[in-house]
């Protein structure tokens, strides 16, 4: 069975900012983006259970050296072993990148990680391991980057915890991040969606509804009914947070926003982070809020990507001491750019790109 190093190294290349990068004869940013795309493809295959496609992300003569396990030599050997990748357990991975270096047709990633295995049998306790990983990527004759060498080794448990894989390295990010939410997990459009969708939710299932057009009591009643049909639904919790806010019920607003964020809704993560930021009375509180916004940005929330980058450009993240490299903010804004709309949003995005470059 192939161990967690596959997940760790590829997710790292996909999701983490480059702490150091060098390129010779190629476009550095394009190469790093391509390497991260390998990780994103791996993540999509893993999330959908399409394990059979994962070996294609590796070179034919790949070599995987997982800690405490036999070496896996070659893509075909991996293909034979891949079926047991996550059998009978849930795998959560937290990591911290040390560096990514691109040199010609090769690149390497170095980082630390924590992996927690949670069996589907509730009687069996979860198990957490700590390790370090080194993965070498190779550019093929077709120009595609693939994993060429994948090595990990045991590491002692850090005293300060390890940052979530969904977030970049941060001293203030909680050790345990919410699960990654797949907005496509529910495709049925509910009456609640039709009554309460927000224009700022780029994952919405229905046309956005302006505040003035919402019958708040009726929408709350409908959304509560739909939540009974879809218990714990992150999107419906987010709608209810918005609606109870309009109704002036701050306790229920916070309850539903926190429930949405805990279930992985990045819109709620950003909103809680933003509200925490503007209401903060100390640097520590602002840095905690910034970490929440950063997590939402890493999950793809365009509002977080723009707001967090704005605070960086303005120098307001300086007290936190845990901000990513400038290139990561450039990546945030480029990722957000297709989602922005309206004259002023577009103007801000273009201004940020200019300042960051």
mmCIF file of C-alpha atoms in Angstrom:
data_model
loop_
_atom_site.group_PDB
_atom_site.id
_atom_site.type_symbol
_atom_site.label_atom_id
_atom_site.label_comp_id
_atom_site.label_asym_id
_atom_site.label_seq_id
_atom_site.Cartn_x
_atom_site.Cartn_y
_atom_site.Cartn_z
ATOM 1 C CA UNK A 1 0.000 0.000 0.000
ATOM 2 C CA UNK A 2 1.355 3.412 -0.910
ATOM 3 C CA UNK A 3 1.717 5.596 2.135
ATOM 4 C CA UNK A 4 0.784 9.198 2.767
ATOM 5 C CA UNK A 5 3.890 10.652 1.104
ATOM 6 C CA UNK A 6 2.045 10.662 -2.212
ATOM 7 C CA UNK A 7 -0.700 12.839 -0.800
ATOM 8 C CA UNK A 8 1.627 15.068 1.142
ATOM 9 C CA UNK A 9 4.121 15.916 -1.544
ATOM 10 C CA UNK A 10 1.617 16.514 -4.285
ATOM 11 C CA UNK A 11 -0.768 18.521 -2.156
ATOM 12 C CA UNK A 12 2.159 20.581 -1.006
ATOM 13 C CA UNK A 13 3.245 21.407 -4.534
ATOM 14 C CA UNK A 14 -0.321 22.323 -5.349
ATOM 15 C CA UNK A 15 -1.326 24.394 -2.378
ATOM 16 C CA UNK A 16 1.675 25.976 -0.711
ATOM 17 C CA UNK A 17 3.509 29.154 -1.648
ATOM 18 C CA UNK A 18 7.068 28.772 -2.862
ATOM 19 C CA UNK A 19 9.473 29.704 -0.088
ATOM 20 C CA UNK A 20 12.351 29.767 -2.582
ATOM 21 C CA UNK A 21 12.344 29.147 -6.322
ATOM 22 C CA UNK A 22 14.981 29.187 -9.048
ATOM 23 C CA UNK A 23 14.472 28.536 -12.751
ATOM 24 C CA UNK A 24 16.945 28.255 -15.594
ATOM 25 C CA UNK A 25 15.869 28.716 -19.195
ATOM 26 C CA UNK A 26 12.153 28.616 -18.443
ATOM 27 C CA UNK A 27 9.453 30.851 -17.069
ATOM 28 C CA UNK A 28 9.760 30.329 -13.318
ATOM 29 C CA UNK A 29 6.179 31.260 -12.524
ATOM 30 C CA UNK A 30 4.834 29.035 -15.296
ATOM 31 C CA UNK A 31 6.911 26.076 -14.113
ATOM 32 C CA UNK A 32 5.816 26.481 -10.504
ATOM 33 C CA UNK A 33 2.199 26.841 -11.621
ATOM 34 C CA UNK A 34 2.499 23.661 -13.693
ATOM 35 C CA UNK A 35 3.976 21.762 -10.764
ATOM 36 C CA UNK A 36 1.167 22.969 -8.524
ATOM 37 C CA UNK A 37 -1.321 21.885 -11.175
ATOM 38 C CA UNK A 38 -0.003 18.340 -10.804
ATOM 39 C CA UNK A 39 -0.965 18.513 -7.148
ATOM 40 C CA UNK A 40 -4.373 19.954 -7.956
ATOM 41 C CA UNK A 41 -5.026 17.116 -10.402
ATOM 42 C CA UNK A 42 -3.931 14.597 -7.791
ATOM 43 C CA UNK A 43 -6.275 16.177 -5.258
ATOM 44 C CA UNK A 44 -9.213 15.970 -7.669
ATOM 45 C CA UNK A 45 -8.501 12.302 -8.345
ATOM 46 C CA UNK A 46 -8.193 11.568 -4.642
ATOM 47 C CA UNK A 47 -11.404 13.428 -3.740
ATOM 48 C CA UNK A 48 -13.379 11.545 -6.383
ATOM 49 C CA UNK A 49 -11.822 8.164 -5.560
ATOM 50 C CA UNK A 50 -10.251 7.985 -9.008
ATOM 51 C CA UNK A 51 -7.088 6.329 -7.675
ATOM 52 C CA UNK A 52 -6.366 4.550 -10.941
ATOM 53 C CA UNK A 53 -5.506 7.889 -12.565
ATOM 54 C CA UNK A 54 -2.943 8.905 -9.933
ATOM 55 C CA UNK A 55 0.019 6.877 -11.298
ATOM 56 C CA UNK A 56 -0.186 8.845 -14.544
ATOM 57 C CA UNK A 57 1.067 11.863 -12.575
ATOM 58 C CA UNK A 58 4.404 10.056 -12.077
ATOM 59 C CA UNK A 59 7.246 9.263 -14.475
ATOM 60 C CA UNK A 60 7.449 5.744 -15.856
ATOM 61 C CA UNK A 61 10.628 5.118 -13.860
ATOM 62 C CA UNK A 62 9.405 6.840 -10.720
ATOM 63 C CA UNK A 63 10.728 5.751 -7.348
ATOM 64 C CA UNK A 64 8.666 6.137 -4.177
ATOM 65 C CA UNK A 65 10.381 5.520 -0.815
ATOM 66 C CA UNK A 66 7.733 5.718 1.932
ATOM 67 C CA UNK A 67 8.872 5.523 5.546
ATOM 68 C CA UNK A 68 8.808 2.041 6.972
ATOM 69 C CA UNK A 69 7.512 0.486 3.762
ATOM 70 C CA UNK A 70 9.043 -1.232 0.740
ATOM 71 C CA UNK A 71 10.057 0.941 -2.171
ATOM 72 C CA UNK A 72 7.659 1.295 -5.088
ATOM 73 C CA UNK A 73 9.682 1.131 -8.281
ATOM 74 C CA UNK A 74 8.077 2.354 -11.475
ATOM 75 C CA UNK A 75 4.667 3.594 -12.511
ATOM 76 C CA UNK A 76 3.299 0.108 -13.168
ATOM 77 C CA UNK A 77 4.193 -1.061 -9.663
ATOM 78 C CA UNK A 78 2.365 1.966 -8.321
ATOM 79 C CA UNK A 79 -0.617 1.139 -10.480
ATOM 80 C CA UNK A 80 -0.796 -2.314 -8.899
ATOM 81 C CA UNK A 81 -0.562 -0.911 -5.373
ATOM 82 C CA UNK A 82 -2.735 2.167 -5.681
ATOM 83 C CA UNK A 83 -6.021 0.472 -4.801
ATOM 84 C CA UNK A 84 -5.239 0.473 -1.097
ATOM 85 C CA UNK A 85 -4.446 4.155 -0.912
ATOM 86 C CA UNK A 86 -7.192 5.121 1.530
ATOM 87 C CA UNK A 87 -9.026 1.863 2.070
ATOM 88 C CA UNK A 88 -10.983 1.746 5.320
ATOM 89 C CA UNK A 89 -9.871 5.117 6.618
ATOM 90 C CA UNK A 90 -10.094 8.867 6.231
ATOM 91 C CA UNK A 91 -6.791 10.663 5.706
ATOM 92 C CA UNK A 92 -6.204 14.262 6.866
ATOM 93 C CA UNK A 93 -2.892 15.908 5.988
ATOM 94 C CA UNK A 94 -1.372 19.044 7.481
ATOM 95 C CA UNK A 95 1.917 20.370 6.141
ATOM 96 C CA UNK A 96 4.474 23.154 6.112
ATOM 97 C CA UNK A 97 6.592 23.907 3.095
ATOM 98 C CA UNK A 98 10.304 24.642 3.454
ATOM 99 C CA UNK A 99 11.221 25.290 -0.174
ATOM 100 C CA UNK A 100 10.500 24.675 -3.836
ATOM 101 C CA UNK A 101 13.407 24.940 -6.279
ATOM 102 C CA UNK A 102 13.111 24.720 -10.074
ATOM 103 C CA UNK A 103 16.309 24.045 -12.047
ATOM 104 C CA UNK A 104 15.962 23.321 -15.743
ATOM 105 C CA UNK A 105 13.905 20.189 -16.296
ATOM 106 C CA UNK A 106 13.964 19.187 -12.634
ATOM 107 C CA UNK A 107 12.398 20.660 -9.505
ATOM 108 C CA UNK A 108 12.243 19.661 -5.883
ATOM 109 C CA UNK A 109 9.931 20.273 -2.974
ATOM 110 C CA UNK A 110 10.960 19.955 0.675
ATOM 111 C CA UNK A 111 8.560 20.118 3.612
ATOM 112 C CA UNK A 112 7.241 18.817 6.932
ATOM 113 C CA UNK A 113 3.869 17.171 7.431
ATOM 114 C CA UNK A 114 1.459 15.570 9.819
ATOM 115 C CA UNK A 115 -0.951 12.873 8.667
ATOM 116 C CA UNK A 116 -3.907 11.569 10.679
ATOM 117 C CA UNK A 117 -5.582 8.288 9.758
ATOM 118 C CA UNK A 118 -9.156 7.934 10.996
ATOM 119 C CA UNK A 119 -10.605 4.413 10.468
ATOM 120 C CA UNK A 120 -14.203 4.102 9.379
ATOM 121 C CA UNK A 121 -14.664 1.710 12.308
ATOM 122 C CA UNK A 122 -15.374 4.085 15.205
ATOM 123 C CA UNK A 123 -13.991 1.550 17.674
ATOM 124 C CA UNK A 124 -10.492 2.008 16.269
ATOM 125 C CA UNK A 125 -8.755 5.215 17.413
ATOM 126 C CA UNK A 126 -7.260 7.665 14.953
ATOM 127 C CA UNK A 127 -3.488 7.629 14.488
ATOM 128 C CA UNK A 128 -1.261 10.635 13.823
ATOM 129 C CA UNK A 129 2.242 10.521 12.346
ATOM 130 C CA UNK A 130 4.810 13.252 11.676
ATOM 131 C CA UNK A 131 7.333 13.176 8.855
ATOM 132 C CA UNK A 132 9.420 15.147 6.373
ATOM 133 C CA UNK A 133 9.218 14.753 2.622
ATOM 134 C CA UNK A 134 11.373 15.385 -0.421
ATOM 135 C CA UNK A 135 9.843 15.046 -3.863
ATOM 136 C CA UNK A 136 11.608 15.576 -7.161
ATOM 137 C CA UNK A 137 9.676 16.551 -10.261
ATOM 138 C CA UNK A 138 10.872 15.991 -13.819
ATOM 139 C CA UNK A 139 9.742 17.653 -17.018
ATOM 140 C CA UNK A 140 9.003 15.103 -19.746
ATOM 141 C CA UNK A 141 9.632 15.368 -23.470
ATOM 142 C CA UNK A 142 5.998 16.381 -23.816
ATOM 143 C CA UNK A 143 6.690 19.369 -21.539
ATOM 144 C CA UNK A 144 4.595 18.032 -18.647
ATOM 145 C CA UNK A 145 5.903 17.948 -15.084
ATOM 146 C CA UNK A 146 5.608 14.608 -13.258
ATOM 147 C CA UNK A 147 6.767 13.220 -9.933
ATOM 148 C CA UNK A 148 10.094 11.446 -10.448
ATOM 149 C CA UNK A 149 11.275 10.674 -6.906
ATOM 150 C CA UNK A 150 9.179 10.703 -3.738
ATOM 151 C CA UNK A 151 10.819 10.185 -0.345
ATOM 152 C CA UNK A 152 9.702 10.712 3.242
ATOM 153 C CA UNK A 153 11.145 10.042 6.684
ATOM 154 C CA UNK A 154 9.796 10.104 10.260
ATOM 155 C CA UNK A 155 10.012 13.337 12.247
ATOM 156 C CA UNK A 156 9.359 14.239 15.899
ATOM 157 C CA UNK A 157 6.059 15.887 16.751
ATOM 158 C CA UNK A 158 6.573 19.680 16.673
ATOM 159 C CA UNK A 159 5.854 21.593 19.842
ATOM 160 C CA UNK A 160 4.047 24.319 17.933
ATOM 161 C CA UNK A 161 1.885 22.124 15.744
ATOM 162 C CA UNK A 162 1.868 21.814 11.956
ATOM 163 C CA UNK A 163 -0.115 24.067 9.707
ATOM 164 C CA UNK A 164 -3.065 22.744 7.769
ATOM 165 C CA UNK A 165 -2.552 21.610 4.209
ATOM 166 C CA UNK A 166 -5.322 23.941 3.206
ATOM 167 C CA UNK A 167 -3.387 26.908 4.539
ATOM 168 C CA UNK A 168 0.059 28.233 3.916
ATOM 169 C CA UNK A 169 2.609 28.203 6.792
ATOM 170 C CA UNK A 170 1.335 30.420 9.587
ATOM 171 C CA UNK A 171 2.027 30.778 13.255
ATOM 172 C CA UNK A 172 -1.589 31.686 13.983
ATOM 173 C CA UNK A 173 -3.542 29.277 11.795
ATOM 174 C CA UNK A 174 -5.342 26.649 13.900
ATOM 175 C CA UNK A 175 -3.636 23.255 13.804
ATOM 176 C CA UNK A 176 -6.851 21.564 12.744
ATOM 177 C CA UNK A 177 -8.457 23.240 9.753
ATOM 178 C CA UNK A 178 -12.031 22.569 8.589
ATOM 179 C CA UNK A 179 -12.495 19.891 5.939
ATOM 180 C CA UNK A 180 -12.249 20.880 2.296
ATOM 181 C CA UNK A 181 -15.797 21.466 1.098
ATOM 182 C CA UNK A 182 -16.812 20.368 -2.374
ATOM 183 C CA UNK A 183 -19.520 22.826 -3.525
ATOM 184 C CA UNK A 184 -20.582 20.213 -6.069
ATOM 185 C CA UNK A 185 -21.541 17.746 -3.336
ATOM 186 C CA UNK A 186 -25.090 19.067 -3.644
ATOM 187 C CA UNK A 187 -26.385 20.042 -7.075
ATOM 188 C CA UNK A 188 -30.102 20.149 -6.312
ATOM 189 C CA UNK A 189 -31.273 23.754 -6.089
ATOM 190 C CA UNK A 190 -33.410 24.251 -2.991
ATOM 191 C CA UNK A 191 -36.054 26.875 -2.400
ATOM 192 C CA UNK A 192 -33.667 28.318 0.188
ATOM 193 C CA UNK A 193 -31.027 28.806 -2.524
ATOM 194 C CA UNK A 194 -33.528 30.648 -4.684
ATOM 195 C CA UNK A 195 -34.596 32.921 -1.839
ATOM 196 C CA UNK A 196 -31.232 33.780 -0.299
ATOM 197 C CA UNK A 197 -28.266 33.328 -2.656
ATOM 198 C CA UNK A 198 -25.618 36.032 -2.331
ATOM 199 C CA UNK A 199 -23.826 37.726 -5.235
ATOM 200 C CA UNK A 200 -20.544 37.274 -3.371
ATOM 201 C CA UNK A 201 -20.930 33.487 -3.365
ATOM 202 C CA UNK A 202 -19.286 32.324 -6.588
ATOM 203 C CA UNK A 203 -20.357 28.722 -5.848
ATOM 204 C CA UNK A 204 -24.069 29.586 -5.654
ATOM 205 C CA UNK A 205 -26.656 27.310 -7.227
ATOM 206 C CA UNK A 206 -29.263 29.999 -7.903
ATOM 207 C CA UNK A 207 -29.354 33.589 -9.103
ATOM 208 C CA UNK A 208 -28.315 36.068 -6.389
ATOM 209 C CA UNK A 209 -31.032 37.899 -4.495
ATOM 210 C CA UNK A 210 -30.583 41.498 -3.341
ATOM 211 C CA UNK A 211 -31.403 42.367 0.261
ATOM 212 C CA UNK A 212 -34.366 44.524 -0.752
ATOM 213 C CA UNK A 213 -35.953 41.596 -2.592
ATOM 214 C CA UNK A 214 -35.799 39.112 0.296
ATOM 215 C CA UNK A 215 -38.823 38.344 2.456
ATOM 216 C CA UNK A 216 -36.635 37.619 5.476
ATOM 217 C CA UNK A 217 -39.132 35.731 7.736
ATOM 218 C CA UNK A 218 -40.333 33.582 4.840
ATOM 219 C CA UNK A 219 -36.773 32.890 3.689
ATOM 220 C CA UNK A 220 -35.693 31.890 7.202
ATOM 221 C CA UNK A 221 -38.612 29.487 7.523
ATOM 222 C CA UNK A 222 -37.838 27.932 4.136
ATOM 223 C CA UNK A 223 -34.114 27.619 4.806
ATOM 224 C CA UNK A 224 -34.701 26.045 8.214
ATOM 225 C CA UNK A 225 -36.994 23.525 6.514
ATOM 226 C CA UNK A 226 -34.399 22.823 3.822
ATOM 227 C CA UNK A 227 -31.701 22.410 6.474
ATOM 228 C CA UNK A 228 -33.808 19.635 7.984
ATOM 229 C CA UNK A 229 -33.744 17.932 4.598
ATOM 230 C CA UNK A 230 -29.984 18.505 4.212
ATOM 231 C CA UNK A 231 -28.594 18.428 7.777
ATOM 232 C CA UNK A 232 -25.296 20.232 8.120
ATOM 233 C CA UNK A 233 -25.360 21.595 4.555
ATOM 234 C CA UNK A 234 -22.633 24.290 4.436
ATOM 235 C CA UNK A 235 -24.426 26.406 1.855
ATOM 236 C CA UNK A 236 -27.757 26.473 3.722
ATOM 237 C CA UNK A 237 -25.967 27.363 6.970
ATOM 238 C CA UNK A 238 -24.320 30.233 5.086
ATOM 239 C CA UNK A 239 -27.714 31.423 3.783
ATOM 240 C CA UNK A 240 -29.173 31.314 7.292
ATOM 241 C CA UNK A 241 -26.252 33.298 8.659
ATOM 242 C CA UNK A 242 -27.052 36.013 6.134
ATOM 243 C CA UNK A 243 -30.800 35.910 6.843
ATOM 244 C CA UNK A 244 -30.561 35.988 10.630
ATOM 245 C CA UNK A 245 -28.177 38.913 10.243
ATOM 246 C CA UNK A 246 -30.883 40.785 8.363
ATOM 247 C CA UNK A 247 -33.336 39.803 11.093
ATOM 248 C CA UNK A 248 -31.055 41.254 13.774
ATOM 249 C CA UNK A 249 -30.484 37.927 15.538
ATOM 250 C CA UNK A 250 -26.719 38.108 16.130
ATOM 251 C CA UNK A 251 -26.540 34.864 18.113
ATOM 252 C CA UNK A 252 -28.094 32.761 15.371
ATOM 253 C CA UNK A 253 -26.147 34.628 12.716
ATOM 254 C CA UNK A 254 -22.880 33.652 14.386
ATOM 255 C CA UNK A 255 -24.116 30.106 15.021
ATOM 256 C CA UNK A 256 -24.861 29.449 11.353
ATOM 257 C CA UNK A 257 -21.757 31.185 10.042
ATOM 258 C CA UNK A 258 -19.585 29.131 12.361
ATOM 259 C CA UNK A 259 -21.413 25.947 11.333
ATOM 260 C CA UNK A 260 -20.864 26.784 7.663
ATOM 261 C CA UNK A 261 -17.171 27.513 8.236
ATOM 262 C CA UNK A 262 -16.679 24.361 10.309
ATOM 263 C CA UNK A 263 -18.123 22.358 7.412
ATOM 264 C CA UNK A 264 -15.604 23.947 5.039
ATOM 265 C CA UNK A 265 -17.635 26.747 3.427
ATOM 266 C CA UNK A 266 -14.907 29.200 2.437
ATOM 267 C CA UNK A 267 -17.408 32.047 2.063
ATOM 268 C CA UNK A 268 -18.193 31.766 5.773
ATOM 269 C CA UNK A 269 -14.503 31.394 6.622
ATOM 270 C CA UNK A 270 -13.749 34.675 4.893
ATOM 271 C CA UNK A 271 -16.699 36.496 6.413
ATOM 272 C CA UNK A 272 -15.777 35.434 9.948
ATOM 273 C CA UNK A 273 -12.168 36.403 9.315
ATOM 274 C CA UNK A 274 -13.100 39.780 7.828
ATOM 275 C CA UNK A 275 -15.515 40.637 10.647
ATOM 276 C CA UNK A 276 -12.907 39.530 13.159
ATOM 277 C CA UNK A 277 -10.371 41.793 11.460
ATOM 278 C CA UNK A 278 -12.487 44.941 11.482
ATOM 279 C CA UNK A 279 -13.593 44.302 15.062
ATOM 280 C CA UNK A 280 -10.129 43.452 16.413
ATOM 281 C CA UNK A 281 -8.630 45.608 19.154
ATOM 282 C CA UNK A 282 -5.160 44.025 19.238
ATOM 283 C CA UNK A 283 -2.522 42.776 16.832
ATOM 284 C CA UNK A 284 -3.028 39.229 18.102
ATOM 285 C CA UNK A 285 -6.738 39.330 17.294
ATOM 286 C CA UNK A 286 -6.061 40.847 13.872
ATOM 287 C CA UNK A 287 -3.493 38.159 13.095
ATOM 288 C CA UNK A 288 -5.947 35.424 14.085
ATOM 289 C CA UNK A 289 -8.514 36.992 11.751
ATOM 290 C CA UNK A 290 -5.897 37.302 8.999
ATOM 291 C CA UNK A 291 -5.142 33.592 9.317
ATOM 292 C CA UNK A 292 -8.843 32.836 8.834
ATOM 293 C CA UNK A 293 -8.898 34.996 5.704
ATOM 294 C CA UNK A 294 -5.740 33.301 4.478
ATOM 295 C CA UNK A 295 -7.334 29.891 4.882
ATOM 296 C CA UNK A 296 -10.337 31.078 2.858
ATOM 297 C CA UNK A 297 -7.974 32.473 0.205
ATOM 298 C CA UNK A 298 -6.155 29.146 -0.018
ATOM 299 C CA UNK A 299 -9.534 27.433 -0.427
ATOM 300 C CA UNK A 300 -10.242 29.664 -3.453
ATOM 301 C CA UNK A 301 -12.521 32.331 -2.021
ATOM 302 C CA UNK A 302 -12.101 35.344 -4.285
ATOM 303 C CA UNK A 303 -13.150 37.882 -1.646
ATOM 304 C CA UNK A 304 -10.487 36.557 0.724
ATOM 305 C CA UNK A 305 -7.874 36.538 -2.029
ATOM 306 C CA UNK A 306 -8.537 40.208 -2.769
ATOM 307 C CA UNK A 307 -8.964 41.437 0.827
ATOM 308 C CA UNK A 308 -5.992 39.524 2.252
ATOM 309 C CA UNK A 309 -3.779 40.773 -0.584
ATOM 310 C CA UNK A 310 -4.995 44.338 -0.028
ATOM 311 C CA UNK A 311 -3.977 44.218 3.628
ATOM 312 C CA UNK A 312 -0.568 42.908 2.584
ATOM 313 C CA UNK A 313 -0.010 45.696 0.055
ATOM 314 C CA UNK A 314 -1.059 48.238 2.677
ATOM 315 C CA UNK A 315 1.464 46.817 5.135
ATOM 316 C CA UNK A 316 -1.189 45.924 7.683
ATOM 317 C CA UNK A 317 -0.074 42.295 8.011
ATOM 318 C CA UNK A 318 3.403 43.254 9.231
ATOM 319 C CA UNK A 319 2.694 42.539 12.934
ATOM 320 C CA UNK A 320 1.629 38.975 12.166
ATOM 321 C CA UNK A 321 5.012 37.718 11.000
ATOM 322 C CA UNK A 322 3.424 34.759 9.239
ATOM 323 C CA UNK A 323 2.595 36.133 5.808
ATOM 324 C CA UNK A 324 3.537 34.226 2.650
ATOM 325 C CA UNK A 325 5.912 35.412 -0.035
ATOM 326 C CA UNK A 326 4.862 38.299 -2.286
ATOM 327 C CA UNK A 327 4.560 35.856 -5.187
ATOM 328 C CA UNK A 328 1.799 34.034 -3.303
ATOM 329 C CA UNK A 329 -0.263 37.221 -3.121
ATOM 330 C CA UNK A 330 0.241 37.678 -6.843
ATOM 331 C CA UNK A 331 -1.124 34.163 -7.245
ATOM 332 C CA UNK A 332 -4.125 34.986 -5.066
ATOM 333 C CA UNK A 333 -5.056 38.028 -7.142
ATOM 334 C CA UNK A 334 -4.552 36.236 -10.443
ATOM 335 C CA UNK A 335 -6.757 33.411 -9.180
ATOM 336 C CA UNK A 336 -9.432 35.876 -8.068
ATOM 337 C CA UNK A 337 -9.325 38.032 -11.189
ATOM 338 C CA UNK A 338 -11.843 36.008 -13.302
ATOM 339 C CA UNK A 339 -14.378 36.154 -10.454
ATOM 340 C CA UNK A 340 -14.328 39.899 -9.799
ATOM 341 C CA UNK A 341 -17.071 41.995 -11.335
ATOM 342 C CA UNK A 342 -18.012 45.639 -11.457
ATOM 343 C CA UNK A 343 -15.806 48.627 -12.157
ATOM 344 C CA UNK A 344 -14.344 49.122 -8.680
ATOM 345 C CA UNK A 345 -13.643 45.437 -8.001
ATOM 346 C CA UNK A 346 -11.861 45.202 -11.336
ATOM 347 C CA UNK A 347 -9.930 48.408 -10.678
ATOM 348 C CA UNK A 348 -8.807 47.116 -7.272
ATOM 349 C CA UNK A 349 -7.667 43.774 -8.693
ATOM 350 C CA UNK A 350 -5.647 45.464 -11.430
ATOM 351 C CA UNK A 351 -4.137 47.893 -8.916
ATOM 352 C CA UNK A 352 -3.122 45.030 -6.632
ATOM 353 C CA UNK A 353 -1.422 43.178 -9.478
ATOM 354 C CA UNK A 354 0.504 46.298 -10.378
ATOM 355 C CA UNK A 355 1.613 46.864 -6.786
ATOM 356 C CA UNK A 356 2.562 43.231 -6.225
ATOM 357 C CA UNK A 357 4.606 43.010 -9.411
#
